[in-house]
mmCIF file of N, CA and C in Angstrom:
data_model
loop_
_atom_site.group_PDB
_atom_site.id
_atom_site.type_symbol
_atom_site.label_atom_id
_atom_site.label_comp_id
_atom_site.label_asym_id
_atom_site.label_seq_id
_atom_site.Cartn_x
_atom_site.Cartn_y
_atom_site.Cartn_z
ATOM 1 N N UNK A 90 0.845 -1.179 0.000
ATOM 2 C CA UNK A 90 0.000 0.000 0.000
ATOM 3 C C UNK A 90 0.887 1.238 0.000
ATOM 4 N N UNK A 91 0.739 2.086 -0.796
ATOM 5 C CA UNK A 91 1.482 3.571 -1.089
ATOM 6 C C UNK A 91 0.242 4.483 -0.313
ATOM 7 N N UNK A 92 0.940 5.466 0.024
ATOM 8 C CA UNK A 92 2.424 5.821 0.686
ATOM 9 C C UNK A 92 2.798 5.014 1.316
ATOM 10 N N UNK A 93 2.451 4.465 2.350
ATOM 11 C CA UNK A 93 2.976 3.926 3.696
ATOM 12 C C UNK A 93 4.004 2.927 3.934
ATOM 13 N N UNK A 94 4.452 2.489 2.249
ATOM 14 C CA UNK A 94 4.709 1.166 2.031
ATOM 15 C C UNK A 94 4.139 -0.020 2.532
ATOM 16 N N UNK A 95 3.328 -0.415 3.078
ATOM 17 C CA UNK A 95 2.840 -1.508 3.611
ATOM 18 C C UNK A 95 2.924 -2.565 2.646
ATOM 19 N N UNK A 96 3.532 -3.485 2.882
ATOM 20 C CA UNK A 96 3.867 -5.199 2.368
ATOM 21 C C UNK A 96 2.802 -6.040 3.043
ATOM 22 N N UNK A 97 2.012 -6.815 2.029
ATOM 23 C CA UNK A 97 1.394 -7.951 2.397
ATOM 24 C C UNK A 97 0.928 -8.872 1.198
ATOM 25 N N UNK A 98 0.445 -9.950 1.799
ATOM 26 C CA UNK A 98 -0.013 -11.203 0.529
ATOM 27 C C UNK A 98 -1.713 -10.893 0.867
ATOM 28 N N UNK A 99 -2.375 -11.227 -0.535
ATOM 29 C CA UNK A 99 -3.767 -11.007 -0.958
ATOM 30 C C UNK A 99 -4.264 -12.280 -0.251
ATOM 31 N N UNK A 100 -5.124 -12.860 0.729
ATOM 32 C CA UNK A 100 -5.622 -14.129 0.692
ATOM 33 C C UNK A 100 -6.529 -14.434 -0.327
ATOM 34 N N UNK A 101 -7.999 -13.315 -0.467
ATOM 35 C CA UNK A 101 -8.595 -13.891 -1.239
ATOM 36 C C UNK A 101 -9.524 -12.662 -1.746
ATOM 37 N N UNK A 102 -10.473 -13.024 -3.121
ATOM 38 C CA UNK A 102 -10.924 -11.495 -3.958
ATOM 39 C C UNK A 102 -12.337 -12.051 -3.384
ATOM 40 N N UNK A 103 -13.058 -11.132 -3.315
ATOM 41 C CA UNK A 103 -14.343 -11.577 -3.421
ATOM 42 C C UNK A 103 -15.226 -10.105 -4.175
ATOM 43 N N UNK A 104 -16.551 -11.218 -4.057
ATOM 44 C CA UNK A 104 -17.420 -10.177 -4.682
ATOM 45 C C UNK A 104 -18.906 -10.552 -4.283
ATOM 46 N N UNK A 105 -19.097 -10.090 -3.377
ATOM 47 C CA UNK A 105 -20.635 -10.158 -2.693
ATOM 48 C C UNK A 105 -20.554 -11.639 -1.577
ATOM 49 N N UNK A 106 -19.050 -11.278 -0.649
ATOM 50 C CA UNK A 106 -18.678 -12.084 -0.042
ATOM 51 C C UNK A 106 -18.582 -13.510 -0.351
ATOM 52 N N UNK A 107 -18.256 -13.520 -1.507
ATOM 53 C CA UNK A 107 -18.320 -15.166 -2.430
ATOM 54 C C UNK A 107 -17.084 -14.620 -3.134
ATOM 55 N N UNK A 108 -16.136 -15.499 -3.030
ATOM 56 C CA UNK A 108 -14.412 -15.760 -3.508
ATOM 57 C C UNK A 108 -14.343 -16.396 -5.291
ATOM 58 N N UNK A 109 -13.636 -15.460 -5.843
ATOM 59 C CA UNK A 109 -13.450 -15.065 -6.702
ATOM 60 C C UNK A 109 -12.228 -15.979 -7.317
ATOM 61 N N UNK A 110 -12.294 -16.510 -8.462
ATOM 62 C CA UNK A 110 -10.707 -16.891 -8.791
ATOM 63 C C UNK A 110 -10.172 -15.922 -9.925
ATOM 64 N N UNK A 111 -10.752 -14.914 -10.323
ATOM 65 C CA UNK A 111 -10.621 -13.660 -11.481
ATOM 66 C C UNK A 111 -11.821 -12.677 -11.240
ATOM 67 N N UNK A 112 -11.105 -11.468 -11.210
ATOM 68 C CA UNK A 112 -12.058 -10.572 -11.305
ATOM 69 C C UNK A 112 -11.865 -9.437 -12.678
ATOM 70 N N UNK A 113 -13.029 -9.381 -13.442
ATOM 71 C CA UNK A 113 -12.832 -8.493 -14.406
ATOM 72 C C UNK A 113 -13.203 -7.781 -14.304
ATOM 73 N N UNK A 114 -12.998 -6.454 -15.907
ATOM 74 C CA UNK A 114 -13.554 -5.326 -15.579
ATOM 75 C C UNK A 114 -14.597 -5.029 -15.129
ATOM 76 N N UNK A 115 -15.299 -3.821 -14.323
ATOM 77 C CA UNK A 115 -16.468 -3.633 -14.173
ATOM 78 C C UNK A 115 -16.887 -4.198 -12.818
ATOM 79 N N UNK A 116 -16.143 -5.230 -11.986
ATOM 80 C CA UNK A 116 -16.479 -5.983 -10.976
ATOM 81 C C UNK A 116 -15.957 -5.037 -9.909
ATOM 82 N N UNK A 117 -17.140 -5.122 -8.781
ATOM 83 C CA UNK A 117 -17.014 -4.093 -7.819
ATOM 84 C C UNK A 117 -16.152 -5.090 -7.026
ATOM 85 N N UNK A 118 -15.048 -5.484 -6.293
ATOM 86 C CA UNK A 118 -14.582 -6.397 -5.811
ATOM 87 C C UNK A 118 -14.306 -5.646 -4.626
ATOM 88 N N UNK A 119 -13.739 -6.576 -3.410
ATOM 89 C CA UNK A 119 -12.816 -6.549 -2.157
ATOM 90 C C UNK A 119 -11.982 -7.608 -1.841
ATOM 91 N N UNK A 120 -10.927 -7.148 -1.301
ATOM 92 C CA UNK A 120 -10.168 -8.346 -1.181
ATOM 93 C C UNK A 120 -9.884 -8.259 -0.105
ATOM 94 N N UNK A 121 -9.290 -8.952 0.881
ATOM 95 C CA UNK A 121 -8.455 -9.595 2.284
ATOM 96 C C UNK A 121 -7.331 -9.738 1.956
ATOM 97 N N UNK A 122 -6.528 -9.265 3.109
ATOM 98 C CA UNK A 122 -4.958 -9.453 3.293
ATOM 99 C C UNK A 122 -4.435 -9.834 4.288
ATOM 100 N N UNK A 123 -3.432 -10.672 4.386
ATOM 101 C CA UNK A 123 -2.947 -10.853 5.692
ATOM 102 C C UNK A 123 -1.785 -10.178 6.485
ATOM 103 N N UNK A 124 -2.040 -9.901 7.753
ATOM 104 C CA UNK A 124 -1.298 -9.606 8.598
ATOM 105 C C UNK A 124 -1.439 -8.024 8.623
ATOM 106 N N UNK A 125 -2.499 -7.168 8.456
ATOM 107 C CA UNK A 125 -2.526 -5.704 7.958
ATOM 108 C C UNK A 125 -3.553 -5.422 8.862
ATOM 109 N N UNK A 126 -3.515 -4.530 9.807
ATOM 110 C CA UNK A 126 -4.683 -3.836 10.943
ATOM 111 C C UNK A 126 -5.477 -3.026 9.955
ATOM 112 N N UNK A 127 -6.732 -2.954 9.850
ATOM 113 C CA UNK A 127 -7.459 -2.089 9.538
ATOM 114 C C UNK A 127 -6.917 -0.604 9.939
ATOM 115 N N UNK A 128 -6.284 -0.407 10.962
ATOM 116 C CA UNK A 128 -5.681 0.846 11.069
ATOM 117 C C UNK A 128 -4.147 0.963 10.634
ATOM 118 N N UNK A 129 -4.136 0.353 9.779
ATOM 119 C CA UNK A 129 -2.646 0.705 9.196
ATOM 120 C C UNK A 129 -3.075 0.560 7.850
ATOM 121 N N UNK A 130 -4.292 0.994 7.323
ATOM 122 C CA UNK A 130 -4.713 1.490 6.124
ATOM 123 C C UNK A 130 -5.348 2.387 5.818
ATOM 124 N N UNK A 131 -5.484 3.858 5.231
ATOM 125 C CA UNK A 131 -6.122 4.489 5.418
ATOM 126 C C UNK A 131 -6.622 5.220 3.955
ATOM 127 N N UNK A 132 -7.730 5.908 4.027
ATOM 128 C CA UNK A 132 -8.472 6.330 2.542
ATOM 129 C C UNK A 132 -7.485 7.173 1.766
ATOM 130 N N UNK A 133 -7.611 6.219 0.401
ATOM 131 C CA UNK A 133 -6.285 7.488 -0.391
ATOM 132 C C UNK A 133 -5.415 6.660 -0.536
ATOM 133 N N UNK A 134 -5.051 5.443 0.330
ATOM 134 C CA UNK A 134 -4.018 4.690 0.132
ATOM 135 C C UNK A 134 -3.869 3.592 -1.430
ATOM 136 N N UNK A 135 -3.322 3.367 -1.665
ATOM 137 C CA UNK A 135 -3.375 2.686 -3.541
ATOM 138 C C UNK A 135 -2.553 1.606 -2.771
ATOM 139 N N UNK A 136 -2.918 0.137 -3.470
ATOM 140 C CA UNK A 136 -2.682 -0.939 -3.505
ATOM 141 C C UNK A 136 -2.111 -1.681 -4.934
ATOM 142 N N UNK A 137 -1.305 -2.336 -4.520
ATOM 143 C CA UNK A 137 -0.305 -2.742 -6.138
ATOM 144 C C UNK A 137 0.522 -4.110 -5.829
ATOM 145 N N UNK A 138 1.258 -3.831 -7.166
ATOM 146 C CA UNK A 138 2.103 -5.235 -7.363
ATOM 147 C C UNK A 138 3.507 -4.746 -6.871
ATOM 148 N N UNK A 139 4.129 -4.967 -5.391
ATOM 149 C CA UNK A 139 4.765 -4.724 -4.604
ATOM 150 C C UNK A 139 6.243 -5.205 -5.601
ATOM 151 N N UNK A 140 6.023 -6.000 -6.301
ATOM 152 C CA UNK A 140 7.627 -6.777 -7.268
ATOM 153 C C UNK A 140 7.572 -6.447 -8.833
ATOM 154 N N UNK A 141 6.392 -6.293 -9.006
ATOM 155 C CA UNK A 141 6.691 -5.603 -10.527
ATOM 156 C C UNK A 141 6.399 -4.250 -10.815
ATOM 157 N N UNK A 142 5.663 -3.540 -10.306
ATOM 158 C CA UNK A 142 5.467 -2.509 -10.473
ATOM 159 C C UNK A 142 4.590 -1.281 -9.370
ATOM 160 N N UNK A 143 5.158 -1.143 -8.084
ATOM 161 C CA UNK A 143 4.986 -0.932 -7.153
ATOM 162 C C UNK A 143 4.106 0.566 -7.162
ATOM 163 N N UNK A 144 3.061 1.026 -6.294
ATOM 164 C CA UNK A 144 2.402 1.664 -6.684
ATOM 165 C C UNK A 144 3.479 3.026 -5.653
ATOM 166 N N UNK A 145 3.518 4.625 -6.259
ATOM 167 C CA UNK A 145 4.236 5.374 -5.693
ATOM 168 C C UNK A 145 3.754 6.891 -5.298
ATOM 169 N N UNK A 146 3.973 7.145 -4.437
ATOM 170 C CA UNK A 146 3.498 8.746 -4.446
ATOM 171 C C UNK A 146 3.824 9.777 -5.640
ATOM 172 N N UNK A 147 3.270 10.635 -5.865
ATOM 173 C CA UNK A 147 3.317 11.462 -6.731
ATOM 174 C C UNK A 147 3.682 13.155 -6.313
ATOM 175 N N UNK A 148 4.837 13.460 -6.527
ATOM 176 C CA UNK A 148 5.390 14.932 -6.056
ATOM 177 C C UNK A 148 4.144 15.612 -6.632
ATOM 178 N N UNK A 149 3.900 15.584 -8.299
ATOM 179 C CA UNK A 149 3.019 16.444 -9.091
ATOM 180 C C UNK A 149 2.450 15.418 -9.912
ATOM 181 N N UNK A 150 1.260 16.481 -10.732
ATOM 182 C CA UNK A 150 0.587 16.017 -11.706
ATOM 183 C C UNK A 150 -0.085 17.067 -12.075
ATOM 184 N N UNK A 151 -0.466 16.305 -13.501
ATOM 185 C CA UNK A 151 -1.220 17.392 -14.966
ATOM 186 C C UNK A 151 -2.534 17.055 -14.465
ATOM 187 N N UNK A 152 -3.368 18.069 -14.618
ATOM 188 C CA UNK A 152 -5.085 17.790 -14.821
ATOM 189 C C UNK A 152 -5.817 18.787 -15.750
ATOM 190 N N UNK A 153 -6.509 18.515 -15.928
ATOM 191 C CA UNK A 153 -7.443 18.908 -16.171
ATOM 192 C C UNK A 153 -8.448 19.267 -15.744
ATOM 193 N N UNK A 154 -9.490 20.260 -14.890
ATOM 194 C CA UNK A 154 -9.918 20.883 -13.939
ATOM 195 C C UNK A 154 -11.063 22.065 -14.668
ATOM 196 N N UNK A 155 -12.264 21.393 -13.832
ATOM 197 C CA UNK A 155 -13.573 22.373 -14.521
ATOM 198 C C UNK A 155 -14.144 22.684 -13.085
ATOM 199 N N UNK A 156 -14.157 24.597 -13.328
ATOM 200 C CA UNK A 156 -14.571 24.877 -12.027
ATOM 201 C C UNK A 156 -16.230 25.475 -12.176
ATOM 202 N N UNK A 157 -16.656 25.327 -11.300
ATOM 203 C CA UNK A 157 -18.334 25.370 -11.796
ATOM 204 C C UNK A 157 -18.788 27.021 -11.138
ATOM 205 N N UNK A 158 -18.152 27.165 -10.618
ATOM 206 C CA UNK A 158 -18.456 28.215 -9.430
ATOM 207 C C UNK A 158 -17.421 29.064 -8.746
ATOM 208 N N UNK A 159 -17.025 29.881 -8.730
ATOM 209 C CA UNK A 159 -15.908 30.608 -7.329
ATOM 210 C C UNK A 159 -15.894 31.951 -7.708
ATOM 211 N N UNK A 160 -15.976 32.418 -6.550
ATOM 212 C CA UNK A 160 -15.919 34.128 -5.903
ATOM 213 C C UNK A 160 -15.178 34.917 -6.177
ATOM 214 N N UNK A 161 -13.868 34.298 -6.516
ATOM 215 C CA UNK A 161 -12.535 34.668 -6.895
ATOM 216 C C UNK A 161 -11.717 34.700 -8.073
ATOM 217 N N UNK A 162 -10.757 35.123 -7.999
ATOM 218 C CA UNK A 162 -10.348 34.994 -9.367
ATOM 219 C C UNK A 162 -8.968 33.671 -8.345
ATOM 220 N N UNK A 163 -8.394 32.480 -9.741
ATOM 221 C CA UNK A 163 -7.691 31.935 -9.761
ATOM 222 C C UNK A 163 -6.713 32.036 -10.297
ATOM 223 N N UNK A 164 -5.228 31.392 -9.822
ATOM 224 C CA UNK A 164 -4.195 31.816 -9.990
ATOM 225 C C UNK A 164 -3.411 30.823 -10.179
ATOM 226 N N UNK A 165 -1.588 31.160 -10.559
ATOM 227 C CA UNK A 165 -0.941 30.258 -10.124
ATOM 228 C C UNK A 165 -0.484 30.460 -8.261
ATOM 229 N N UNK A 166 -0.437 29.209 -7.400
ATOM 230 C CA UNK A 166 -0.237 29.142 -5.933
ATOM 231 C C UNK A 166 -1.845 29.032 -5.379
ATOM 232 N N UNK A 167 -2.707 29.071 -6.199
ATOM 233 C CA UNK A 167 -3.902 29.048 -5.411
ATOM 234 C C UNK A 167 -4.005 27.358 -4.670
ATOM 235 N N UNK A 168 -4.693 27.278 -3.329
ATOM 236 C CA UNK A 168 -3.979 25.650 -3.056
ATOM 237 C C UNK A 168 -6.149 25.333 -2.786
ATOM 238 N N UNK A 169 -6.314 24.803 -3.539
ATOM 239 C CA UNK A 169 -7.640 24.280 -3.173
ATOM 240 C C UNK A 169 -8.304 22.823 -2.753
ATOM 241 N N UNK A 170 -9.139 22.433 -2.377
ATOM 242 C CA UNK A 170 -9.288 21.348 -1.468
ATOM 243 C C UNK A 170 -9.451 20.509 -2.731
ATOM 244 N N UNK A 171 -8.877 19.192 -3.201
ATOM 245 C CA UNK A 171 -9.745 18.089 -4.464
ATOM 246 C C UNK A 171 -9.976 17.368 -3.646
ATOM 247 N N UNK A 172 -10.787 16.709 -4.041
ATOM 248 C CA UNK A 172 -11.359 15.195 -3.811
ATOM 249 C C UNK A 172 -11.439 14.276 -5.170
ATOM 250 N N UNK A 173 -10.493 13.258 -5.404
ATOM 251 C CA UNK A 173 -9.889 12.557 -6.054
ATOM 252 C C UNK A 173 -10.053 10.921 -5.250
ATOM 253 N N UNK A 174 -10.895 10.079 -6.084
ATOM 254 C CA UNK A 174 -11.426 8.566 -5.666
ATOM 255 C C UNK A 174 -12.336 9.126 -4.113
ATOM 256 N N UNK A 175 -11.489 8.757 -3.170
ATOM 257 C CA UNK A 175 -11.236 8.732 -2.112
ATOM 258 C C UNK A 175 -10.793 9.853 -1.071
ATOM 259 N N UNK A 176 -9.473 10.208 -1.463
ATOM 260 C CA UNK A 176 -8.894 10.857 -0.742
ATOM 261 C C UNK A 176 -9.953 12.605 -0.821
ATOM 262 N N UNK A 177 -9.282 13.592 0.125
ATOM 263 C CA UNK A 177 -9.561 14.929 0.061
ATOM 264 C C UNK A 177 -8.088 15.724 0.505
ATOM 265 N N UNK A 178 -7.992 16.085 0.092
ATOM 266 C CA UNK A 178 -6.250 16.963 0.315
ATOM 267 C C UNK A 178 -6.633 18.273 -0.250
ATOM 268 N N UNK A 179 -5.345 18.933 0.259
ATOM 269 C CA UNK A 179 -5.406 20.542 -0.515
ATOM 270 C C UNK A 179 -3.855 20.235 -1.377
ATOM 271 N N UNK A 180 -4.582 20.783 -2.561
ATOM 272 C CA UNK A 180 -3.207 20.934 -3.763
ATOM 273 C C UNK A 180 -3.014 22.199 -4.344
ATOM 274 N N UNK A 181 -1.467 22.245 -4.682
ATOM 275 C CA UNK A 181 -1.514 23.491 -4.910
ATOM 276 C C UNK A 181 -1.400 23.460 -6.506
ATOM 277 N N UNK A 182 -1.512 24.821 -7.384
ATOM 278 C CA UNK A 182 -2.108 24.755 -8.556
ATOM 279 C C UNK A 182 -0.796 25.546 -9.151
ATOM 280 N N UNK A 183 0.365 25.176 -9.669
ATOM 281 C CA UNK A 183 2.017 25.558 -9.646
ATOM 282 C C UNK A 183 1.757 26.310 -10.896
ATOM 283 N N UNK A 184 0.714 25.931 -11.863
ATOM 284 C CA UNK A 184 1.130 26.426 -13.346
ATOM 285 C C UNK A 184 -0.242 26.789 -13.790
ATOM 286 N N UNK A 185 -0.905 27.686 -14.395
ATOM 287 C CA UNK A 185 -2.577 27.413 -15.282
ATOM 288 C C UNK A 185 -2.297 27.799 -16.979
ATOM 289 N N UNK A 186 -2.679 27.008 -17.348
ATOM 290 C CA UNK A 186 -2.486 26.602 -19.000
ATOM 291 C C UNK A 186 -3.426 27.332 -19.641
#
């Protein structure tokens, strides 16, 4: 799990608490892991293939961004709240295109 690095093995996928031997697209799934506290995971966290291609934090990133509404005028340094999957953070806005 990124950030935190957390290492663990998958026991099993399921999908409407019935175990899975493949899950494809479109499948709302959950899986179980072993040896991982529910509190040593937290929203925002990304899960991956720890040996081939490990999932990593991100200093920056490009978006694309439609604002529906604001009081203000926007800038570069403006730092506003996203909500992205899961997570909610404040990011800051380095460049506007």
């Amino acid at each position: 799990f990124a950030p935190v690095n957390n290492t663990t093995e998958v026991k099993s996928v399921e999908m409407h608490h019935e175990a899975l031997s493949e899950a494809l697209p479109g499948d709302n799934v959950g899986f179980n892991v072993k040896n991982v506290s529910v509190k040593d995971i937290r929203r925002g966290n990304v899960c991956g293939d720890s040996k081939s291609d490990p999932p990593q934090e991100a200093a920056q990133f490009t978006s694309q961004v439609i604002i529906l509404n604001h009081p203000g005028q926007i800038s570069a340094g403006y730092s506003p709240v996203i909500d992205c999957h899961t997570a909610h953070i404040a990011c800051k806005f380095a460049e506007l295109k």
